[in-house]
């Protein structure tokens, strides 16, 4: 047993959250050894992403690739919490829980009696996590593409020719997940001292805005509104710029200092470029970016990718291959992050851990159960966690509270 298993083995997290942000937080706790019970709404067929499938996926399975990305190591139970018997199941879980995580539409938590004031009365040690899109007073639902647009990320991403472009992952959801993980860990530490639970809320909008980092500072400090410059960096050159090598293989440069630029020019066999007044300093390279990129593109198109990267690495010039996902996941350094398991129907499935840190006092469990089918763990939750009798479980089924 790892030290993490010992530390988190008694932690119970109730996840009443859909899609990516909330479930990513739930999987974080599952990876650290907690019991994470995913409470899914019978009336909607469970987590929405169970049906978000690629054309090639099994149409009969309710464990889609998207759903599986953030639902390893969890237990699933379907509950109709809109009726008294189903609500009673949730309340019994809350009485035993440490964390209650929800991403209901605005107003629904209060409507179902699952808001913080209602649940705090059942368990004053409960740590409550409330995910919103634009804050408590804004009723707009939270969809990542909309949030990428509203927080400025799409406005900066792409080129003038392409127009605004969405990131290919649900970036704002993931940014919120990190914010909420931090909040909940702080809440757990505070509870150790005070013995009391707490209310924690995070919005997708503020999570996105708080992550604008240097781009926001460019405006707040220098009054510069970032434009769409493709992969180029507004403050550094050549940084983020993609060049095509002889066989059509793309590489990216991340040159951040004048000495790195000098080394780049030497590797490329064009040391005179480093002495050119237009390129002698980073600020001048930013001013003359177009001329610089044209010069570098012409030379790099004559070179083999791997040979070039080896030489750049030897001279400590930051550069990398632009890899497809199959290349990325085939690398040896990715192996420790890969998860292997079988779905409830016996079909093998693979996934990725979301925790990558190493700590000599805390290490994640060596394996995780595969993402659960909808309602796969009804008996575990009702009988093992809540201690319900068979007669009581049958009564709940007859009432339509559980399946």
mmCIF file of C-alpha atoms in Angstrom:
data_model
loop_
_atom_site.group_PDB
_atom_site.id
_atom_site.type_symbol
_atom_site.label_atom_id
_atom_site.label_comp_id
_atom_site.label_asym_id
_atom_site.label_seq_id
_atom_site.Cartn_x
_atom_site.Cartn_y
_atom_site.Cartn_z
ATOM 1 C CA UNK A 1 0.000 0.000 0.000
ATOM 2 C CA UNK A 2 1.357 3.384 -0.945
ATOM 3 C CA UNK A 3 1.416 6.337 1.409
ATOM 4 C CA UNK A 4 -1.236 7.956 -0.760
ATOM 5 C CA UNK A 5 -3.581 5.017 -0.222
ATOM 6 C CA UNK A 6 -3.106 5.482 3.531
ATOM 7 C CA UNK A 7 -3.636 9.235 3.358
ATOM 8 C CA UNK A 8 -6.780 9.252 1.204
ATOM 9 C CA UNK A 9 -8.303 5.806 1.717
ATOM 10 C CA UNK A 10 -11.087 7.170 3.951
ATOM 11 C CA UNK A 11 -11.869 10.217 1.809
ATOM 12 C CA UNK A 12 -15.265 10.044 0.086
ATOM 13 C CA UNK A 13 -15.997 12.391 -2.815
ATOM 14 C CA UNK A 14 -19.505 12.655 -4.270
ATOM 15 C CA UNK A 15 -19.287 13.819 -7.865
ATOM 16 C CA UNK A 16 -22.535 15.252 -9.208
ATOM 17 C CA UNK A 17 -20.775 16.877 -12.145
ATOM 18 C CA UNK A 18 -20.839 16.441 -15.916
ATOM 19 C CA UNK A 19 -18.527 16.800 -18.897
ATOM 20 C CA UNK A 20 -14.873 17.684 -18.136
ATOM 21 C CA UNK A 21 -14.140 20.296 -15.455
ATOM 22 C CA UNK A 22 -15.835 18.655 -12.466
ATOM 23 C CA UNK A 23 -15.014 15.075 -13.461
ATOM 24 C CA UNK A 24 -11.351 16.067 -13.895
ATOM 25 C CA UNK A 25 -11.348 17.127 -10.243
ATOM 26 C CA UNK A 26 -13.035 13.873 -9.279
ATOM 27 C CA UNK A 27 -10.426 11.821 -11.119
ATOM 28 C CA UNK A 28 -7.669 13.778 -9.374
ATOM 29 C CA UNK A 29 -8.976 12.540 -6.030
ATOM 30 C CA UNK A 30 -9.495 9.011 -7.388
ATOM 31 C CA UNK A 31 -5.875 8.941 -8.528
ATOM 32 C CA UNK A 32 -4.864 9.881 -4.999
ATOM 33 C CA UNK A 33 -6.739 6.931 -3.496
ATOM 34 C CA UNK A 34 -10.092 8.474 -2.548
ATOM 35 C CA UNK A 35 -13.439 6.754 -3.073
ATOM 36 C CA UNK A 36 -15.129 8.834 -5.768
ATOM 37 C CA UNK A 37 -18.819 8.108 -6.278
ATOM 38 C CA UNK A 38 -20.179 9.515 -9.519
ATOM 39 C CA UNK A 39 -23.876 10.240 -8.977
ATOM 40 C CA UNK A 40 -25.577 10.341 -12.377
ATOM 41 C CA UNK A 41 -29.073 11.517 -13.188
ATOM 42 C CA UNK A 42 -31.338 8.678 -14.301
ATOM 43 C CA UNK A 43 -33.575 11.091 -16.196
ATOM 44 C CA UNK A 44 -30.755 12.236 -18.495
ATOM 45 C CA UNK A 45 -29.004 8.894 -18.920
ATOM 46 C CA UNK A 46 -25.993 9.988 -16.910
ATOM 47 C CA UNK A 47 -23.021 12.124 -17.834
ATOM 48 C CA UNK A 48 -23.602 13.884 -21.156
ATOM 49 C CA UNK A 49 -20.194 12.851 -22.483
ATOM 50 C CA UNK A 50 -21.137 9.174 -22.438
ATOM 51 C CA UNK A 51 -22.750 9.897 -25.810
ATOM 52 C CA UNK A 52 -20.039 12.179 -27.235
ATOM 53 C CA UNK A 53 -18.578 9.595 -29.612
ATOM 54 C CA UNK A 54 -16.331 9.453 -32.620
ATOM 55 C CA UNK A 55 -17.859 7.739 -35.678
ATOM 56 C CA UNK A 56 -15.699 4.634 -35.144
ATOM 57 C CA UNK A 57 -16.737 4.083 -31.514
ATOM 58 C CA UNK A 58 -19.063 1.333 -30.283
ATOM 59 C CA UNK A 59 -22.564 2.772 -30.470
ATOM 60 C CA UNK A 60 -23.796 0.353 -27.792
ATOM 61 C CA UNK A 61 -21.247 1.274 -25.126
ATOM 62 C CA UNK A 62 -21.923 4.115 -22.701
ATOM 63 C CA UNK A 63 -18.201 4.543 -22.013
ATOM 64 C CA UNK A 64 -17.141 6.875 -24.810
ATOM 65 C CA UNK A 65 -13.545 7.917 -25.385
ATOM 66 C CA UNK A 66 -14.413 11.428 -24.211
ATOM 67 C CA UNK A 67 -16.082 10.169 -21.027
ATOM 68 C CA UNK A 68 -13.156 7.884 -20.279
ATOM 69 C CA UNK A 69 -10.662 10.760 -20.340
ATOM 70 C CA UNK A 70 -11.535 11.928 -16.806
ATOM 71 C CA UNK A 71 -13.492 9.082 -15.210
ATOM 72 C CA UNK A 72 -10.966 6.401 -14.298
ATOM 73 C CA UNK A 73 -11.088 5.022 -10.778
ATOM 74 C CA UNK A 74 -14.688 6.051 -10.018
ATOM 75 C CA UNK A 75 -17.910 4.305 -8.990
ATOM 76 C CA UNK A 76 -21.144 5.083 -10.827
ATOM 77 C CA UNK A 77 -24.719 5.030 -9.555
ATOM 78 C CA UNK A 78 -27.808 6.333 -11.302
ATOM 79 C CA UNK A 79 -30.232 8.221 -9.050
ATOM 80 C CA UNK A 80 -33.404 10.202 -9.654
ATOM 81 C CA UNK A 81 -32.835 12.896 -7.067
ATOM 82 C CA UNK A 82 -35.919 14.818 -8.187
ATOM 83 C CA UNK A 83 -38.112 12.428 -6.167
ATOM 84 C CA UNK A 84 -38.001 12.052 -2.363
ATOM 85 C CA UNK A 85 -36.649 8.499 -2.323
ATOM 86 C CA UNK A 86 -33.791 9.407 -4.650
ATOM 87 C CA UNK A 87 -33.069 12.592 -2.752
ATOM 88 C CA UNK A 88 -32.813 10.491 0.391
ATOM 89 C CA UNK A 89 -30.042 8.423 -1.207
ATOM 90 C CA UNK A 90 -28.067 11.588 -1.956
ATOM 91 C CA UNK A 91 -28.558 12.856 1.590
ATOM 92 C CA UNK A 92 -27.306 9.564 3.033
ATOM 93 C CA UNK A 93 -24.223 9.803 0.818
ATOM 94 C CA UNK A 94 -23.651 13.402 1.872
ATOM 95 C CA UNK A 95 -23.751 12.402 5.534
ATOM 96 C CA UNK A 96 -20.764 10.126 4.881
ATOM 97 C CA UNK A 97 -18.958 12.348 2.376
ATOM 98 C CA UNK A 98 -15.994 14.651 2.707
ATOM 99 C CA UNK A 99 -16.447 16.501 -0.592
ATOM 100 C CA UNK A 100 -19.560 17.202 -2.676
ATOM 101 C CA UNK A 101 -18.735 18.334 -6.198
ATOM 102 C CA UNK A 102 -21.454 19.709 -8.482
ATOM 103 C CA UNK A 103 -21.827 21.524 -11.790
ATOM 104 C CA UNK A 104 -25.611 21.909 -11.997
ATOM 105 C CA UNK A 105 -27.181 24.488 -14.245
ATOM 106 C CA UNK A 106 -27.828 27.799 -12.467
ATOM 107 C CA UNK A 107 -30.663 27.369 -9.962
ATOM 108 C CA UNK A 108 -30.855 23.570 -10.177
ATOM 109 C CA UNK A 109 -28.885 22.860 -6.998
ATOM 110 C CA UNK A 110 -31.356 24.909 -4.971
ATOM 111 C CA UNK A 111 -34.312 23.394 -6.824
ATOM 112 C CA UNK A 112 -33.174 19.860 -5.972
ATOM 113 C CA UNK A 113 -32.251 20.738 -2.388
ATOM 114 C CA UNK A 114 -28.588 20.105 -3.156
ATOM 115 C CA UNK A 115 -27.249 23.603 -2.551
ATOM 116 C CA UNK A 116 -24.717 24.250 0.185
ATOM 117 C CA UNK A 117 -27.094 25.578 2.876
ATOM 118 C CA UNK A 118 -29.285 22.483 2.496
ATOM 119 C CA UNK A 119 -26.435 19.974 2.594
ATOM 120 C CA UNK A 120 -24.459 21.728 5.317
ATOM 121 C CA UNK A 121 -27.383 20.950 7.604
ATOM 122 C CA UNK A 122 -26.826 17.243 6.927
ATOM 123 C CA UNK A 123 -23.042 17.304 7.415
ATOM 124 C CA UNK A 124 -21.261 20.326 8.863
ATOM 125 C CA UNK A 125 -17.865 18.869 7.876
ATOM 126 C CA UNK A 126 -18.842 18.747 4.200
ATOM 127 C CA UNK A 127 -16.579 20.551 1.742
ATOM 128 C CA UNK A 128 -18.843 21.786 -1.034
ATOM 129 C CA UNK A 129 -17.586 22.604 -4.539
ATOM 130 C CA UNK A 130 -19.778 24.681 -6.844
ATOM 131 C CA UNK A 131 -18.756 25.082 -10.494
ATOM 132 C CA UNK A 132 -20.324 27.945 -12.446
ATOM 133 C CA UNK A 133 -19.833 29.311 -15.940
ATOM 134 C CA UNK A 134 -19.818 33.083 -15.411
ATOM 135 C CA UNK A 135 -20.440 33.366 -11.668
ATOM 136 C CA UNK A 136 -23.322 32.926 -9.261
ATOM 137 C CA UNK A 137 -25.507 35.685 -10.689
ATOM 138 C CA UNK A 138 -25.150 34.803 -14.386
ATOM 139 C CA UNK A 139 -27.476 32.089 -15.660
ATOM 140 C CA UNK A 140 -25.577 31.303 -18.844
ATOM 141 C CA UNK A 141 -24.516 27.637 -19.040
ATOM 142 C CA UNK A 142 -20.850 26.734 -19.326
ATOM 143 C CA UNK A 143 -19.549 25.397 -22.619
ATOM 144 C CA UNK A 144 -15.815 25.494 -23.180
ATOM 145 C CA UNK A 145 -15.948 26.877 -26.720
ATOM 146 C CA UNK A 146 -18.069 29.800 -25.536
ATOM 147 C CA UNK A 147 -15.707 30.433 -22.626
ATOM 148 C CA UNK A 148 -12.645 30.316 -24.890
ATOM 149 C CA UNK A 149 -14.322 33.033 -26.937
ATOM 150 C CA UNK A 150 -15.523 35.151 -24.003
ATOM 151 C CA UNK A 151 -12.173 35.064 -22.166
ATOM 152 C CA UNK A 152 -10.134 36.197 -25.169
ATOM 153 C CA UNK A 153 -8.325 32.968 -25.978
ATOM 154 C CA UNK A 154 -10.011 32.485 -29.353
ATOM 155 C CA UNK A 155 -9.460 36.136 -30.201
ATOM 156 C CA UNK A 156 -5.706 35.641 -29.838
ATOM 157 C CA UNK A 157 -5.498 32.170 -31.400
ATOM 158 C CA UNK A 158 -5.122 31.596 -35.134
ATOM 159 C CA UNK A 159 -4.001 33.988 -37.845
ATOM 160 C CA UNK A 160 -5.564 36.968 -39.551
ATOM 161 C CA UNK A 161 -6.394 34.641 -42.443
ATOM 162 C CA UNK A 162 -7.921 31.889 -40.308
ATOM 163 C CA UNK A 163 -9.838 34.143 -37.941
ATOM 164 C CA UNK A 164 -10.390 33.131 -34.296
ATOM 165 C CA UNK A 165 -9.585 29.475 -33.577
ATOM 166 C CA UNK A 166 -10.580 27.307 -30.620
ATOM 167 C CA UNK A 167 -7.951 25.248 -28.817
ATOM 168 C CA UNK A 168 -8.339 21.516 -29.614
ATOM 169 C CA UNK A 169 -8.796 20.584 -25.935
ATOM 170 C CA UNK A 170 -11.352 21.981 -23.480
ATOM 171 C CA UNK A 171 -8.787 24.414 -22.141
ATOM 172 C CA UNK A 172 -11.022 26.490 -19.854
ATOM 173 C CA UNK A 173 -12.477 23.365 -18.246
ATOM 174 C CA UNK A 174 -8.974 22.170 -17.432
ATOM 175 C CA UNK A 175 -7.927 25.568 -16.081
ATOM 176 C CA UNK A 176 -10.945 25.569 -13.774
ATOM 177 C CA UNK A 177 -10.179 22.023 -12.653
ATOM 178 C CA UNK A 178 -6.735 23.086 -11.485
ATOM 179 C CA UNK A 179 -8.188 26.071 -9.622
ATOM 180 C CA UNK A 180 -10.763 23.874 -7.903
ATOM 181 C CA UNK A 181 -8.252 21.187 -6.951
ATOM 182 C CA UNK A 182 -6.216 23.850 -5.199
ATOM 183 C CA UNK A 183 -9.305 25.218 -3.439
ATOM 184 C CA UNK A 184 -10.371 21.786 -2.204
ATOM 185 C CA UNK A 185 -6.922 20.842 -0.952
ATOM 186 C CA UNK A 186 -6.811 24.115 0.982
ATOM 187 C CA UNK A 187 -10.313 23.400 2.314
ATOM 188 C CA UNK A 188 -9.226 19.947 3.505
ATOM 189 C CA UNK A 189 -6.241 21.443 5.312
ATOM 190 C CA UNK A 190 -8.442 24.116 6.897
ATOM 191 C CA UNK A 191 -10.925 21.462 8.029
ATOM 192 C CA UNK A 192 -8.125 19.586 9.769
ATOM 193 C CA UNK A 193 -7.613 22.709 11.876
ATOM 194 C CA UNK A 194 -11.192 23.888 12.398
ATOM 195 C CA UNK A 195 -13.223 20.699 12.077
ATOM 196 C CA UNK A 196 -15.674 22.525 9.813
ATOM 197 C CA UNK A 197 -16.536 22.180 6.163
ATOM 198 C CA UNK A 198 -16.672 25.056 3.695
ATOM 199 C CA UNK A 199 -18.227 26.393 0.517
ATOM 200 C CA UNK A 200 -15.938 26.679 -2.517
ATOM 201 C CA UNK A 201 -16.952 28.136 -5.859
ATOM 202 C CA UNK A 202 -15.023 28.658 -9.077
ATOM 203 C CA UNK A 203 -16.209 30.041 -12.404
ATOM 204 C CA UNK A 204 -15.002 29.018 -15.824
ATOM 205 C CA UNK A 205 -14.833 32.673 -16.845
ATOM 206 C CA UNK A 206 -12.563 33.816 -14.034
ATOM 207 C CA UNK A 207 -10.401 30.691 -14.380
ATOM 208 C CA UNK A 208 -9.821 31.613 -18.005
ATOM 209 C CA UNK A 209 -9.159 35.305 -17.398
ATOM 210 C CA UNK A 210 -6.773 34.544 -14.519
ATOM 211 C CA UNK A 211 -4.742 32.401 -16.923
ATOM 212 C CA UNK A 212 -4.171 35.079 -19.560
ATOM 213 C CA UNK A 213 -0.801 35.692 -17.883
ATOM 214 C CA UNK A 214 1.668 37.613 -20.071
ATOM 215 C CA UNK A 215 -0.975 38.396 -22.695
ATOM 216 C CA UNK A 216 -3.089 40.242 -20.132
ATOM 217 C CA UNK A 217 0.049 41.963 -18.830
ATOM 218 C CA UNK A 218 0.907 43.134 -22.357
ATOM 219 C CA UNK A 219 -2.365 45.061 -22.296
ATOM 220 C CA UNK A 220 -2.412 46.114 -18.630
ATOM 221 C CA UNK A 221 1.205 47.312 -18.631
ATOM 222 C CA UNK A 222 1.896 48.338 -22.224
ATOM 223 C CA UNK A 223 -1.586 48.925 -23.641
ATOM 224 C CA UNK A 224 -1.064 46.313 -26.363
ATOM 225 C CA UNK A 225 -4.115 44.335 -27.500
ATOM 226 C CA UNK A 226 -2.800 40.962 -28.754
ATOM 227 C CA UNK A 227 -3.605 40.119 -32.353
ATOM 228 C CA UNK A 228 -3.745 36.750 -34.078
ATOM 229 C CA UNK A 229 -0.153 35.959 -35.015
ATOM 230 C CA UNK A 230 -0.422 32.203 -35.416
ATOM 231 C CA UNK A 231 2.179 30.400 -33.371
ATOM 232 C CA UNK A 232 4.494 33.406 -33.037
ATOM 233 C CA UNK A 233 5.092 34.930 -29.600
ATOM 234 C CA UNK A 234 4.250 38.642 -29.254
ATOM 235 C CA UNK A 235 7.301 39.415 -27.081
ATOM 236 C CA UNK A 236 9.987 37.011 -28.336
ATOM 237 C CA UNK A 237 11.381 35.949 -31.728
ATOM 238 C CA UNK A 238 11.865 33.368 -33.044
ATOM 239 C CA UNK A 239 9.691 31.764 -30.361
ATOM 240 C CA UNK A 240 6.792 29.433 -31.149
ATOM 241 C CA UNK A 241 7.472 29.817 -34.848
ATOM 242 C CA UNK A 242 7.067 26.620 -36.878
ATOM 243 C CA UNK A 243 9.395 25.848 -39.788
ATOM 244 C CA UNK A 244 9.291 23.008 -42.289
ATOM 245 C CA UNK A 245 12.412 20.905 -42.810
ATOM 246 C CA UNK A 246 13.526 19.070 -45.941
ATOM 247 C CA UNK A 247 11.208 16.064 -45.737
ATOM 248 C CA UNK A 248 8.218 18.179 -44.787
ATOM 249 C CA UNK A 249 8.640 17.558 -41.054
ATOM 250 C CA UNK A 250 7.759 20.630 -38.949
ATOM 251 C CA UNK A 251 9.897 21.886 -36.082
ATOM 252 C CA UNK A 252 9.324 24.693 -33.609
ATOM 253 C CA UNK A 253 11.896 27.130 -32.239
ATOM 254 C CA UNK A 254 11.736 28.699 -28.770
ATOM 255 C CA UNK A 255 14.711 31.051 -28.807
ATOM 256 C CA UNK A 256 14.496 33.300 -25.758
ATOM 257 C CA UNK A 257 17.939 34.929 -25.493
ATOM 258 C CA UNK A 258 20.454 36.606 -27.778
ATOM 259 C CA UNK A 259 23.045 33.924 -27.029
ATOM 260 C CA UNK A 260 20.589 31.220 -28.067
ATOM 261 C CA UNK A 261 19.948 33.094 -31.304
ATOM 262 C CA UNK A 262 23.682 33.308 -31.992
ATOM 263 C CA UNK A 263 23.983 29.550 -31.458
ATOM 264 C CA UNK A 264 21.014 28.946 -33.767
ATOM 265 C CA UNK A 265 22.651 30.977 -36.532
ATOM 266 C CA UNK A 266 25.902 29.039 -36.131
ATOM 267 C CA UNK A 267 24.086 25.686 -36.368
ATOM 268 C CA UNK A 268 22.321 26.903 -39.501
ATOM 269 C CA UNK A 269 25.619 28.017 -41.019
ATOM 270 C CA UNK A 270 24.601 31.655 -41.185
ATOM 271 C CA UNK A 271 26.503 33.434 -38.365
ATOM 272 C CA UNK A 272 26.208 36.743 -40.203
ATOM 273 C CA UNK A 273 22.484 36.827 -39.341
ATOM 274 C CA UNK A 274 23.302 37.206 -35.645
ATOM 275 C CA UNK A 275 25.398 40.283 -36.453
ATOM 276 C CA UNK A 276 22.684 41.870 -38.609
ATOM 277 C CA UNK A 277 21.406 44.962 -36.801
ATOM 278 C CA UNK A 278 17.819 43.897 -37.530
ATOM 279 C CA UNK A 279 18.313 40.683 -35.544
ATOM 280 C CA UNK A 280 20.998 41.556 -32.990
ATOM 281 C CA UNK A 281 18.602 41.871 -30.040
ATOM 282 C CA UNK A 282 15.313 40.240 -29.174
ATOM 283 C CA UNK A 283 13.391 43.493 -29.481
ATOM 284 C CA UNK A 284 14.811 44.087 -32.964
ATOM 285 C CA UNK A 285 13.965 40.515 -33.948
ATOM 286 C CA UNK A 286 10.361 41.118 -32.868
ATOM 287 C CA UNK A 287 10.259 44.324 -34.953
ATOM 288 C CA UNK A 288 11.707 42.557 -38.006
ATOM 289 C CA UNK A 289 9.954 39.237 -37.423
ATOM 290 C CA UNK A 290 8.752 38.761 -41.018
ATOM 291 C CA UNK A 291 12.220 39.193 -42.524
ATOM 292 C CA UNK A 292 13.724 36.911 -39.888
ATOM 293 C CA UNK A 293 11.146 34.175 -40.411
ATOM 294 C CA UNK A 294 11.652 34.260 -44.181
ATOM 295 C CA UNK A 295 15.418 33.914 -43.759
ATOM 296 C CA UNK A 296 15.137 31.018 -41.300
ATOM 297 C CA UNK A 297 12.463 29.239 -43.337
ATOM 298 C CA UNK A 298 14.631 29.209 -46.455
ATOM 299 C CA UNK A 299 17.596 27.689 -44.637
ATOM 300 C CA UNK A 300 15.697 25.165 -42.529
ATOM 301 C CA UNK A 301 13.906 23.804 -45.584
ATOM 302 C CA UNK A 302 17.312 22.483 -46.700
ATOM 303 C CA UNK A 303 17.953 20.430 -43.532
ATOM 304 C CA UNK A 304 16.803 17.071 -42.129
ATOM 305 C CA UNK A 305 14.641 17.374 -39.027
ATOM 306 C CA UNK A 306 16.332 14.883 -36.718
ATOM 307 C CA UNK A 307 19.867 15.957 -37.624
ATOM 308 C CA UNK A 308 18.925 19.590 -37.094
ATOM 309 C CA UNK A 309 17.313 18.908 -33.716
ATOM 310 C CA UNK A 310 20.351 16.926 -32.569
ATOM 311 C CA UNK A 311 22.644 19.835 -33.404
ATOM 312 C CA UNK A 312 20.373 22.373 -31.769
ATOM 313 C CA UNK A 313 20.125 20.244 -28.644
ATOM 314 C CA UNK A 314 23.894 19.955 -28.478
ATOM 315 C CA UNK A 315 24.135 23.763 -28.564
ATOM 316 C CA UNK A 316 21.299 24.154 -26.020
ATOM 317 C CA UNK A 317 19.026 25.911 -28.472
ATOM 318 C CA UNK A 318 15.382 25.243 -27.486
ATOM 319 C CA UNK A 319 13.652 23.453 -30.350
ATOM 320 C CA UNK A 320 11.370 20.488 -30.847
ATOM 321 C CA UNK A 321 9.588 18.317 -33.348
ATOM 322 C CA UNK A 322 5.914 19.066 -33.946
ATOM 323 C CA UNK A 323 4.530 15.602 -33.262
ATOM 324 C CA UNK A 324 1.238 13.920 -34.033
ATOM 325 C CA UNK A 325 -0.552 12.360 -31.076
ATOM 326 C CA UNK A 326 0.404 8.820 -32.062
ATOM 327 C CA UNK A 327 4.068 9.863 -31.930
ATOM 328 C CA UNK A 328 3.590 11.559 -28.572
ATOM 329 C CA UNK A 329 1.950 8.587 -26.878
ATOM 330 C CA UNK A 330 4.517 6.133 -28.260
ATOM 331 C CA UNK A 331 7.411 7.817 -26.437
ATOM 332 C CA UNK A 332 9.083 5.943 -23.583
ATOM 333 C CA UNK A 333 8.613 8.849 -21.188
ATOM 334 C CA UNK A 334 4.826 8.607 -21.622
ATOM 335 C CA UNK A 335 4.684 4.963 -20.520
ATOM 336 C CA UNK A 336 4.320 5.743 -16.771
ATOM 337 C CA UNK A 337 1.246 7.857 -17.529
ATOM 338 C CA UNK A 338 -0.635 5.157 -19.443
ATOM 339 C CA UNK A 339 -3.545 3.338 -17.808
ATOM 340 C CA UNK A 340 -4.741 -0.117 -18.823
ATOM 341 C CA UNK A 341 -8.058 -1.686 -17.926
ATOM 342 C CA UNK A 342 -11.231 -3.380 -19.113
ATOM 343 C CA UNK A 343 -14.666 -1.875 -19.462
ATOM 344 C CA UNK A 344 -17.591 -3.510 -17.686
ATOM 345 C CA UNK A 345 -18.313 -5.449 -20.896
ATOM 346 C CA UNK A 346 -14.764 -6.828 -20.928
ATOM 347 C CA UNK A 347 -13.434 -4.664 -23.763
ATOM 348 C CA UNK A 348 -9.845 -3.476 -23.118
ATOM 349 C CA UNK A 349 -9.417 0.271 -22.723
ATOM 350 C CA UNK A 350 -6.456 2.582 -22.295
ATOM 351 C CA UNK A 351 -6.183 6.031 -20.808
ATOM 352 C CA UNK A 352 -3.901 8.646 -19.290
ATOM 353 C CA UNK A 353 -3.263 9.625 -15.714
ATOM 354 C CA UNK A 354 -3.925 13.264 -14.968
ATOM 355 C CA UNK A 355 -1.378 13.453 -12.130
ATOM 356 C CA UNK A 356 2.261 13.719 -13.170
ATOM 357 C CA UNK A 357 4.020 14.958 -10.044
ATOM 358 C CA UNK A 358 6.533 12.858 -8.135
ATOM 359 C CA UNK A 359 6.887 13.125 -4.369
ATOM 360 C CA UNK A 360 8.943 10.815 -2.184
ATOM 361 C CA UNK A 361 6.255 10.937 0.517
ATOM 362 C CA UNK A 362 3.198 10.644 -1.733
ATOM 363 C CA UNK A 363 2.762 8.454 -4.802
ATOM 364 C CA UNK A 364 -0.440 7.647 -6.732
ATOM 365 C CA UNK A 365 -1.837 4.090 -6.649
ATOM 366 C CA UNK A 366 -0.208 1.853 -9.242
ATOM 367 C CA UNK A 367 -3.493 1.078 -11.018
ATOM 368 C CA UNK A 368 -7.005 2.450 -11.405
ATOM 369 C CA UNK A 369 -10.279 0.768 -12.319
ATOM 370 C CA UNK A 370 -11.478 1.477 -15.848
ATOM 371 C CA UNK A 371 -14.161 4.150 -16.312
ATOM 372 C CA UNK A 372 -17.482 2.731 -15.092
ATOM 373 C CA UNK A 373 -20.547 1.950 -17.153
ATOM 374 C CA UNK A 374 -23.619 3.917 -16.154
ATOM 375 C CA UNK A 375 -24.943 2.615 -12.807
ATOM 376 C CA UNK A 376 -22.298 -0.131 -12.715
ATOM 377 C CA UNK A 377 -21.737 0.269 -8.975
ATOM 378 C CA UNK A 378 -25.265 0.564 -7.611
ATOM 379 C CA UNK A 379 -24.854 -2.376 -5.249
ATOM 380 C CA UNK A 380 -21.458 -1.220 -3.990
ATOM 381 C CA UNK A 381 -22.798 2.254 -3.220
ATOM 382 C CA UNK A 382 -26.112 1.223 -1.685
ATOM 383 C CA UNK A 383 -25.046 -1.923 0.171
ATOM 384 C CA UNK A 384 -21.361 -1.442 0.948
ATOM 385 C CA UNK A 385 -21.139 2.324 1.412
ATOM 386 C CA UNK A 386 -24.622 3.066 2.772
ATOM 387 C CA UNK A 387 -25.378 -0.309 4.348
ATOM 388 C CA UNK A 388 -28.840 -0.621 2.776
ATOM 389 C CA UNK A 389 -30.589 -3.974 3.007
ATOM 390 C CA UNK A 390 -31.683 -5.887 -0.073
ATOM 391 C CA UNK A 391 -35.290 -5.108 0.797
ATOM 392 C CA UNK A 392 -34.588 -1.390 0.931
ATOM 393 C CA UNK A 393 -32.726 -1.476 -2.378
ATOM 394 C CA UNK A 394 -35.645 -3.255 -4.044
ATOM 395 C CA UNK A 395 -37.982 -0.629 -2.622
ATOM 396 C CA UNK A 396 -35.868 2.148 -4.120
ATOM 397 C CA UNK A 397 -35.934 0.409 -7.486
ATOM 398 C CA UNK A 398 -39.715 0.052 -7.378
ATOM 399 C CA UNK A 399 -40.022 3.736 -6.527
ATOM 400 C CA UNK A 400 -37.841 4.644 -9.521
ATOM 401 C CA UNK A 401 -35.233 6.250 -7.293
ATOM 402 C CA UNK A 402 -32.478 3.934 -8.562
ATOM 403 C CA UNK A 403 -32.218 1.492 -11.441
#
